[in-house]
Coordinates of C-alpha atoms and ligand atoms in Angstrom, one line a residue:
X1 CA 8.9 94.3 105.9
X2 CA 12.6 95.1 105.8
X3 CA 13.8 92.7 108.6
X4 CA 12.1 89.5 107.3
X5 CA 14.2 90.0 103.9
X6 CA 16.6 88.2 105.5
X7 CA 14.9 84.5 106.1
X8 CA 17.0 81.9 104.3
X9 CA 15.6 80.5 101.3
X10 CA 14.6 76.6 101.7
X11 CA 17.5 75.6 99.1
X12 CA 20.1 76.9 101.1
X13 CA 19.1 75.6 104.3
X14 CA 19.3 72.1 103.0
X15 CA 22.5 72.8 101.1
X16 CA 23.8 73.4 104.4
X17 CA 26.3 71.2 106.0
X18 CA 24.4 70.7 109.3
X19 CA 20.9 69.7 107.1
X20 CA 22.8 68.4 104.1
X21 CA 24.4 65.4 105.9
X22 CA 20.9 64.3 107.9
X23 CA 19.9 63.1 104.3
X24 CA 21.5 60.0 104.1
X25 CA 19.5 58.5 107.3
X26 CA 16.1 60.6 106.9
X27 CA 13.8 61.2 103.7
X28 CA 14.4 64.5 102.1
X29 CA 10.7 65.5 102.3
X30 CA 10.5 64.8 106.0
X31 CA 14.0 67.2 106.3
X32 CA 12.3 69.7 103.7
X33 CA 8.9 69.5 106.0
X34 CA 10.6 70.1 109.5
X35 CA 12.9 73.3 107.5
X36 CA 9.5 74.6 106.7
X37 CA 7.9 74.8 110.0
X38 CA 11.6 76.0 111.5
X39 CA 11.6 79.0 108.7
X40 CA 7.5 79.7 109.5
X41 CA 8.8 80.0 113.0
X42 CA 11.6 82.4 112.7
X43 CA 9.4 84.6 110.7
X44 CA 6.7 84.8 112.9
X45 CA 9.3 85.9 115.9
X46 CA 10.8 88.6 113.6
X47 CA 7.0 89.5 112.8
X48 CA 6.3 89.6 116.8
X49 CA 9.7 91.6 117.4
X50 CA 10.8 93.4 114.3
X51 CA 14.7 93.5 114.4
X52 CA 17.3 93.3 111.5
X53 CA 19.6 90.2 111.5
X54 CA 21.9 89.0 109.5
X55 CA 21.4 86.5 106.5
X56 CA 24.2 84.2 107.8
X57 CA 23.2 84.3 111.1
X58 CA 19.8 83.3 110.3
X59 CA 20.9 80.3 108.1
X60 CA 22.8 79.6 111.0
X61 CA 19.9 79.7 113.4
X62 CA 17.6 77.8 111.1
X63 CA 19.8 75.2 110.0
X64 CA 20.7 74.2 113.8
X65 CA 17.4 74.3 114.3
X66 CA 16.3 72.0 111.5
X67 CA 19.2 69.6 112.4
X68 CA 18.2 69.1 116.6
X69 CA 14.6 68.8 115.6
X70 CA 15.3 66.0 113.1
X71 CA 17.6 64.7 115.5
X72 CA 14.9 64.5 118.2
X73 CA 12.7 62.3 116.1
X74 CA 15.3 60.3 115.3
X75 CA 16.0 59.5 118.9
X76 CA 12.6 59.1 119.9
X77 CA 11.4 60.0 123.4
X78 CA 11.4 56.6 125.0
X79 CA 14.7 56.5 126.9
X80 CA 16.7 54.0 128.8
X81 CA 16.8 54.9 132.6
X82 CA 19.1 54.3 135.5
X83 CA 16.6 53.8 138.3
X84 CA 18.5 55.1 141.6
X85 CA 15.6 55.6 143.3
X86 CA 15.4 52.4 145.3
X87 CA 11.5 52.2 144.2
X88 CA 11.7 48.7 142.6
X89 CA 8.1 48.8 141.2
X90 CA 8.2 52.8 139.9
X91 CA 5.6 53.6 138.1
X92 CA 6.8 56.2 136.2
X93 CA 9.4 54.2 135.2
X94 CA 7.5 51.2 133.6
X95 CA 7.1 49.3 137.0
X96 CA 9.0 45.8 136.8
X97 CA 12.2 45.4 134.8
X98 CA 11.9 42.1 132.5
X99 CA 13.8 39.2 133.1
X100 CA 15.7 37.3 130.6
X101 CA 13.3 34.5 130.4
X102 CA 10.9 37.0 129.7
X103 CA 12.8 38.9 126.8
X104 CA 13.5 35.5 124.8
X105 CA 10.5 34.5 124.9
X106 CA 10.1 37.8 122.6
X107 CA 12.7 37.7 120.8
X108 CA 11.9 33.8 119.8
X109 CA 8.3 34.4 119.2
X110 CA 8.0 37.8 118.2
X111 CA 9.9 38.0 115.2
X112 CA 8.0 35.5 112.9
X113 CA 4.3 33.9 113.3
X114 CA 3.2 32.1 116.3
X115 CA 0.3 29.8 116.7
X116 CA -1.5 33.0 118.4
X117 CA -4.9 32.2 117.4
X118 CA -4.1 28.6 115.6
X119 CA -5.1 25.2 116.8
X120 CA -1.8 23.0 115.8
X121 CA -3.9 19.8 117.2
X122 CA -6.9 20.7 114.5
X123 CA -5.8 23.1 112.4
X124 CA -8.6 25.3 112.9
X125 CA -8.9 28.7 114.4
X126 CA -7.7 29.0 118.1
X127 CA -8.1 31.7 120.6
X128 CA -5.5 33.7 122.1
X129 CA -6.8 33.0 125.5
X130 CA -6.1 29.4 126.0
X131 CA -2.0 30.4 126.0
X132 CA -1.9 31.3 129.6
X133 CA -4.5 29.5 131.3
X134 CA -2.7 26.3 132.3
X135 CA -0.2 27.7 133.6
X136 CA -2.1 30.6 135.9
X137 CA -4.6 27.5 136.9
X138 CA -1.5 25.5 137.7
X139 CA 0.2 28.3 139.9
X140 CA -2.8 29.9 141.6
X141 CA -4.9 27.0 142.1
X142 CA -7.8 28.7 140.0
X143 CA -10.1 26.8 137.6
X144 CA -9.7 29.2 134.9
X145 CA -7.7 32.2 134.0
X146 CA -7.7 34.9 131.4
X147 CA -5.3 37.8 130.6
X148 CA -6.2 41.0 129.3
X149 CA -4.4 44.5 129.2
X150 CA -4.0 45.5 132.3
X151 CA -5.3 45.2 135.5
X152 CA -7.9 48.4 135.3
X153 CA -9.2 46.2 132.5
X154 CA -9.4 43.2 134.3
X155 CA -11.5 45.1 136.7
X156 CA -13.9 46.7 134.4
X157 CA -14.6 43.6 132.5
X158 CA -15.3 41.6 135.7
X159 CA -17.8 44.3 136.5
X160 CA -19.4 44.4 133.2
X161 CA -19.6 41.1 132.7
X162 CA -20.8 40.2 136.1
X163 CA -22.5 43.0 137.5
X164 CA -23.6 45.8 134.3
X165 CA -27.0 47.5 135.4
X166 CA -26.8 46.0 139.2
X167 CA -25.6 46.7 142.4
X168 CA -22.1 45.7 143.9
X169 CA -21.5 45.9 147.2
X170 CA -18.0 47.4 148.1
X171 CA -16.9 48.6 152.1
X172 CA -16.4 52.3 152.0
X173 CA -12.7 51.5 153.5
X174 CA -11.6 50.3 150.0
X175 CA -12.8 53.0 147.8
X176 CA -9.7 53.8 146.5
X177 CA -7.5 55.4 144.1
X178 CA -4.4 54.1 142.8
X179 CA -1.7 55.7 140.5
X180 CA -4.5 58.8 139.8
X181 CA -6.0 57.6 137.2
X182 CA -7.5 54.3 138.8
X183 CA -10.4 55.1 140.9
X184 CA -13.2 52.3 142.3
X185 CA -16.0 54.1 141.8
X186 CA -14.9 55.7 138.4
X187 CA -14.4 52.3 137.0
X188 CA -17.5 51.2 138.8
X189 CA -19.4 53.6 136.8
X190 CA -17.4 53.3 134.0
X191 CA -18.3 49.2 133.6
X192 CA -22.0 50.0 133.9
X193 CA -22.2 48.9 137.7
X194 CA -24.3 50.3 140.5
X195 CA -21.6 50.9 143.8
X196 CA -23.2 50.6 146.8
X197 CA -21.3 51.4 149.4
X198 CA -21.5 50.2 153.1
X199 CA -19.7 50.7 156.2
X200 CA -17.7 53.5 157.3
X201 CA -14.0 54.7 156.5
X202 CA -12.4 52.9 159.2
X203 CA -15.0 49.9 160.0
X204 CA -17.0 47.8 158.2
X205 CA -18.6 44.4 159.9
X206 CA -20.1 41.0 158.0
X207 CA -23.6 42.1 159.1
X208 CA -22.8 46.0 156.4
X209 CA -22.3 43.7 153.9
X210 CA -25.5 41.3 154.6
X211 CA -27.9 43.9 155.1
X212 CA -27.1 45.6 152.4
X213 CA -27.6 42.9 149.8
X214 CA -31.3 43.4 148.0
X215 CA -32.6 41.7 145.0
X216 CA -30.6 44.1 142.6
X217 CA -27.4 42.9 143.9
X218 CA -25.4 41.1 141.5
X219 CA -21.8 41.0 143.1
X220 CA -19.5 41.6 146.5
X221 CA -16.3 43.5 145.7
X222 CA -13.5 43.5 147.8
X223 CA -10.3 45.9 146.6
X224 CA -6.9 45.5 148.2
X225 CA -6.0 49.1 149.7
X226 CA -2.8 48.5 147.9
X227 CA -1.1 52.1 148.4
X228 CA -2.0 53.0 152.0
X229 CA -3.4 51.5 155.4
X230 CA -5.7 52.6 158.0
X231 CA -4.3 52.1 161.4
X232 CA -6.4 52.6 164.6
X233 CA -9.7 51.4 165.3
X234 CA -10.0 49.1 162.2
X235 CA -12.6 46.4 161.2
X236 CA -12.5 45.1 157.6
X237 CA -14.4 42.4 156.5
X238 CA -12.0 39.3 155.8
X239 CA -12.6 37.9 152.3
X240 CA -13.2 34.4 154.3
X241 CA -16.2 36.3 155.8
X242 CA -17.2 37.9 152.8
X243 CA -16.9 34.5 151.1
X244 CA -19.4 33.3 153.7
X245 CA -22.1 36.3 153.7
X246 CA -21.7 35.8 149.3
X247 CA -22.2 32.1 149.6
X248 CA -25.4 32.6 152.1
X249 CA -26.7 35.0 149.4
X250 CA -25.8 33.1 146.6
X251 CA -23.4 35.7 145.1
X252 CA -20.1 35.7 143.7
X253 CA -16.9 37.6 145.5
X254 CA -14.7 39.5 143.3
X255 CA -10.9 40.1 144.6
X256 CA -8.9 42.9 143.3
X257 CA -5.6 42.2 144.9
X258 CA -3.6 44.9 142.9
X259 CA -0.1 43.6 142.9
X260 CA -0.5 40.0 143.1
X261 CA 2.4 38.3 144.4
X262 CA 2.4 34.6 143.5
X263 CA 5.4 33.7 146.5
X264 CA 5.4 34.5 150.0
X265 CA 8.2 37.1 150.9
X266 CA 7.9 36.7 154.0
X267 CA 11.3 35.3 154.6
X268 CA 12.7 38.4 153.0
X269 CA 10.9 40.5 155.7
X270 CA 8.0 41.6 153.5
X271 CA 5.2 40.5 155.4
X272 CA 1.5 40.8 155.0
X273 CA 1.0 41.2 151.3
X274 CA -1.7 38.6 150.4
X275 CA -0.6 36.5 147.6
X276 CA -3.1 35.2 144.8
X277 CA -3.0 31.4 146.3
X278 CA -4.4 32.5 149.5
X279 CA -7.7 34.4 147.9
X280 CA -8.2 31.5 146.0
X281 CA -8.3 29.2 148.8
X282 CA -10.1 31.7 151.1
X283 CA -13.2 30.7 148.2
X284 CA -13.0 33.9 146.1
X285 CA -14.7 33.6 142.5
X286 CA -12.8 36.1 140.9
X287 CA -9.0 37.7 141.8
X288 CA -7.8 40.3 139.4
X289 CA -3.9 41.4 139.4
X290 CA -1.1 43.4 137.5
X291 CA 1.3 41.8 135.4
X292 CA 3.5 44.3 135.8
X293 CA 3.7 45.1 139.7
X294 CA 4.7 42.3 142.3
X295 CA 4.6 39.5 139.9
X296 CA 7.9 41.2 137.6
X297 CA 6.2 40.8 134.1
X298 CA 4.9 43.1 131.3
X299 CA 2.1 45.2 131.7
X300 CA -1.1 43.1 131.8
X301 CA -4.4 42.4 133.8
X302 CA -4.7 38.6 135.1
X303 CA -8.1 37.3 136.0
X304 CA -7.9 33.8 137.6
X305 CA -11.2 32.3 139.2
X306 CA -14.1 29.7 138.5
X307 CA -14.7 28.8 135.3
X308 CA -18.3 29.9 134.9
X309 CA -17.1 33.5 135.5
X310 CA -14.3 33.3 133.1
X311 CA -16.3 31.6 130.4
X312 CA -18.9 35.0 130.7
X313 CA -16.3 37.5 130.5
X314 CA -14.7 35.6 127.3
X315 CA -17.6 35.9 125.5
X316 CA -18.1 39.7 126.4
X317 CA -18.0 41.9 123.6
X318 CA -15.7 44.5 125.7
X319 CA -12.8 41.9 125.4
X320 CA -11.9 42.3 122.0
X321 CA -11.2 46.1 123.3
X322 CA -8.8 44.7 126.0
X323 CA -7.2 42.1 125.0
X324 CA -3.6 41.3 125.3
X325 CA -0.8 41.3 122.3
X326 CA 1.6 38.5 121.3
X327 CA 4.2 40.6 123.2
X328 CA 2.9 40.7 126.4
X329 CA 1.8 36.7 126.1
X330 CA 5.2 35.9 125.1
X331 CA 7.0 38.1 127.9
X332 CA 4.2 37.0 130.3
X333 CA 4.9 33.2 129.6
X334 CA 8.5 33.7 129.6
X335 CA 7.6 35.3 133.4
X336 CA 5.2 32.6 134.9
X337 CA 7.4 29.9 134.0
X338 CA 10.0 31.0 135.9
X339 CA 7.4 30.4 138.9
X340 CA 7.3 26.6 138.2
X341 CA 10.8 26.8 139.8
X342 CA 11.8 26.6 143.6
X343 CA 13.5 30.3 143.4
X344 CA 11.8 32.4 141.1
X345 CA 13.3 35.1 143.3
X346 CA 16.7 34.3 141.5
X347 CA 15.6 34.9 137.8
X348 CA 12.7 37.8 137.8
X349 CA 14.5 41.3 138.4
X350 CA 11.6 42.6 140.7
X351 CA 11.9 39.8 143.2
X352 CA 15.7 39.9 143.1
X353 CA 16.1 43.3 143.8
X354 CA 13.5 42.7 146.8
X355 CA 15.4 40.1 148.5
X356 CA 18.6 41.0 147.8
X357 CA 20.6 40.3 151.3
X358 CA 21.4 43.2 153.4
X359 CA 25.3 42.7 153.3
X360 CA 25.3 42.4 149.6
X361 CA 23.3 46.1 149.4
X362 CA 26.2 47.2 151.6
X363 CA 29.1 46.1 150.2
X364 CA 27.9 47.3 146.4
X365 CA 27.2 50.8 148.0
X366 CA 30.7 51.0 149.6
X367 CA 32.3 50.1 145.9
X368 CA 30.4 52.6 144.1
X369 CA 30.9 55.0 147.1
X370 CA 34.9 53.9 146.2
X371 CA 34.1 54.2 142.4
X372 CA 33.1 57.7 142.6
X373 CA 35.4 59.1 144.9
X374 CA 38.3 58.4 142.8
X375 CA 36.3 59.7 139.9
X376 CA 35.8 63.1 141.3
X377 CA 38.3 63.5 143.5
X378 CA 38.2 67.4 145.2
X379 CA 35.6 69.0 143.2
X380 CA 34.5 72.3 144.0
X381 CA 31.0 71.5 144.0
X382 CA 31.0 68.3 145.9
X383 CA 31.0 68.7 149.8
X384 CA 31.2 64.9 150.8
X385 CA 30.8 61.5 149.3
X386 CA 29.4 58.5 151.4
X387 CA 27.8 55.0 151.7
X388 CA 25.1 55.4 153.8
X389 CA 22.0 52.9 154.9
X390 CA 18.8 54.1 153.4
X391 CA 15.3 53.2 152.9
X392 CA 13.9 51.6 150.0
X393 CA 10.2 50.7 148.8
X394 CA 8.6 48.3 147.1
X395 CA 6.4 50.7 145.2
X396 CA 3.6 49.8 142.6
X397 CA 0.9 49.8 145.6
X398 CA 2.6 47.0 147.3
X399 CA 3.5 47.8 151.0
X400 CA 2.6 50.8 151.3
X401 CA 4.2 51.3 155.1
X402 CA 6.7 48.7 154.6
X403 CA 10.6 50.2 154.2
X404 CA 12.9 48.0 152.9
X405 CA 16.3 48.5 154.9
X406 CA 18.2 49.5 151.8
X407 CA 22.0 50.9 150.7
X408 CA 23.0 54.0 148.5
X409 CA 25.6 56.6 148.1
X410 CA 25.1 60.2 149.8
X411 CA 26.5 63.2 147.6
X412 CA 26.5 66.1 149.3
X413 CA 26.2 69.4 147.1
X414 CA 27.2 72.6 147.6
X415 CA 24.3 74.0 146.0
X416 CA 23.4 73.6 142.3
X417 CA 21.7 70.4 143.4
X418 CA 18.7 71.1 141.5
X419 CA 20.4 71.5 138.1
X420 CA 22.5 68.8 138.5
X421 CA 19.6 66.4 139.1
X422 CA 18.2 67.9 136.3
X423 CA 21.8 67.2 134.1
X424 CA 21.3 63.3 134.9
X425 CA 17.7 63.0 134.1
X426 CA 18.8 64.6 130.6
X427 CA 21.7 62.6 130.2
X428 CA 21.6 59.2 127.8
X429 CA 21.1 57.0 129.8
X430 CA 19.1 59.5 132.3
X431 CA 19.9 58.8 136.0
X432 CA 17.0 59.4 138.5
X433 CA 17.8 59.6 141.9
X434 CA 16.6 61.1 145.1
X435 CA 16.9 64.4 146.4
X436 CA 16.9 65.1 150.1
X437 CA 18.2 68.0 152.1
X438 CA 21.0 69.0 149.8
X439 CA 22.2 65.8 149.1
X440 CA 21.6 63.2 145.7
X441 CA 20.7 60.0 147.4
X442 CA 21.5 56.4 144.7
X443 CA 20.1 53.6 146.1
X444 CA 22.1 50.6 144.9
X445 CA 19.2 48.3 145.1
X446 CA 17.4 49.5 141.9
X447 CA 20.6 49.3 139.8
X448 CA 21.3 46.9 136.9
X449 CA 24.7 45.2 136.4
X450 CA 26.4 47.5 134.6
X451 CA 24.4 50.2 136.0
X452 CA 27.6 51.3 138.1
X453 CA 30.1 52.2 135.5
X454 CA 27.1 54.3 134.0
X455 CA 26.7 56.0 137.1
X456 CA 30.5 57.0 137.9
X457 CA 30.5 58.3 134.1
X458 CA 26.9 60.3 134.1
X459 CA 27.7 62.2 137.4
X460 CA 31.0 63.1 136.4
X461 CA 30.3 64.4 133.2
X462 CA 27.2 66.2 135.1
X463 CA 29.6 67.8 137.2
X464 CA 32.2 68.6 134.6
X465 CA 29.1 70.5 132.2
X466 CA 28.3 72.8 135.5
X467 CA 31.5 73.4 136.4
X468 CA 32.1 74.8 133.2
X469 CA 29.0 76.6 133.1
X470 CA 30.6 78.3 136.4
X471 CA 33.3 79.4 134.4
X472 CA 31.9 81.0 131.8
X473 CA 29.5 82.9 134.0
X474 CA 32.0 84.3 135.8
X475 CA 32.6 88.0 134.0
X476 CA 36.1 88.3 133.6
X477 CA 37.7 91.5 135.6
X478 CA 40.5 93.2 135.1
X479 CA 43.7 91.7 134.3
X480 CA 46.4 91.5 137.1
X481 CA 49.2 92.9 136.6
Ligands
LIG501 C1 -2.3 49.1 140.7 C2 -3.9 48.6 140.8 C3 -4.7 48.4 140.0 C4 -4.5 49.2 138.6 O1 -3.9 48.1 137.9 P1 -2.6 48.5 136.3 O2 -2.4 47.0 136.2 O3 -2.3 49.3 136.5 O4 -3.9 49.1 135.6 C5 -5.7 48.2 140.5 N1 -6.6 47.8 141.8 C6 -5.4 48.0 142.4 C7 -5.8 47.2 143.7 C8 -3.9 48.1 142.6 O5 -3.2 48.2 143.1

């Protein structure tokens, strides 16, 4: 065990300047615990691969590892990302960015106490669910509303409340999976409802639904096929038809709308996504949608519809496990208030990005291109930099086959593209761009104000660090004389 003798002592690690300096920011026992773990790993490595390493080298190693782990802990893992993908509602990037109004509402309310569950008139206990109800009812035309943790929770709560142990009829064309983890048949099972599939993948008629209704039927369910479309010979039962069948049988209709847009975006070329108001108007009893998709707010599941069903959901024990917190209520209130105005697309970032005029995008793309050219100049790794037209996406399971004409900068590289993309992802803030052929594509649609300077700096830095790497890896040849 000769080679283990040089493992540094805890005292020496803690006294090492790399580590001692950490103690001003981080509790001593925390640093000690991390250093212990580092030493244990060093020991394990030396046992697995016996070799004699000088004491000083091991001490440096242990100090460096201790420092980097503590630094990582204090930095946290949730990082700011610049979205250069052109996908406005990118689920991996946290979907909708919040509006200033939503942030102000959080800031103004969350730092102190609020009347979250207090009725200020009577001084009695109130309900947290009453806060957004009037606003949502006014905006959607529904009788009542309830907000839960996310749309998956909204669907689960609706099904469990109305159809636990009973049958729910769904068209085969709507048994969707969204975002990998949300599958209609699985949510149905988890809710305790029994799924009854009718029709076929491409065609379902009102008569298929009507014929499947039996004494055990509790609900007719329709899911918005958010992230795909079936094209060709298709027949779906419209909401109106579904409501008619439901009324005849005395059964409620529930519509999982997914994205939940409150404004008609067709003036901006975004046609075909049904609004929440349209579902309510069609006579649907319960409509569910997300807070952080097209609505442009925080993660939440919004349920609007008939009071009798919403009241039943409020009494369901499950609601306690799905409830929203004050941060969500504050942010959603800030977001929803914008929809009282005539132009929510001017203040809600997701809508802003979706409705930005093409000429503005092109102008921004040109200026980003100029700035990048000026900053990078001739570079051995860069073949060309150009402003180009490209296709953006709405994302968040809305308008799946609809591409948004966008603009961005295309940087063609002479190799090392994967390495550059990785360095950009690891930068602070991180920069996520599209990779296509030998190019990095940065869409300007999803860049926030002030991101341009950062993008220029981050790409410059990434190129510098790669150029440094390449220079260092070239073996030195014999000197020329
Ligand atoms: C996105 C989506 C869901 C899941 O919503 P979350 O808010 O992510 O829980 C459910 N149904 C449909 C149709 C969707 O588009």
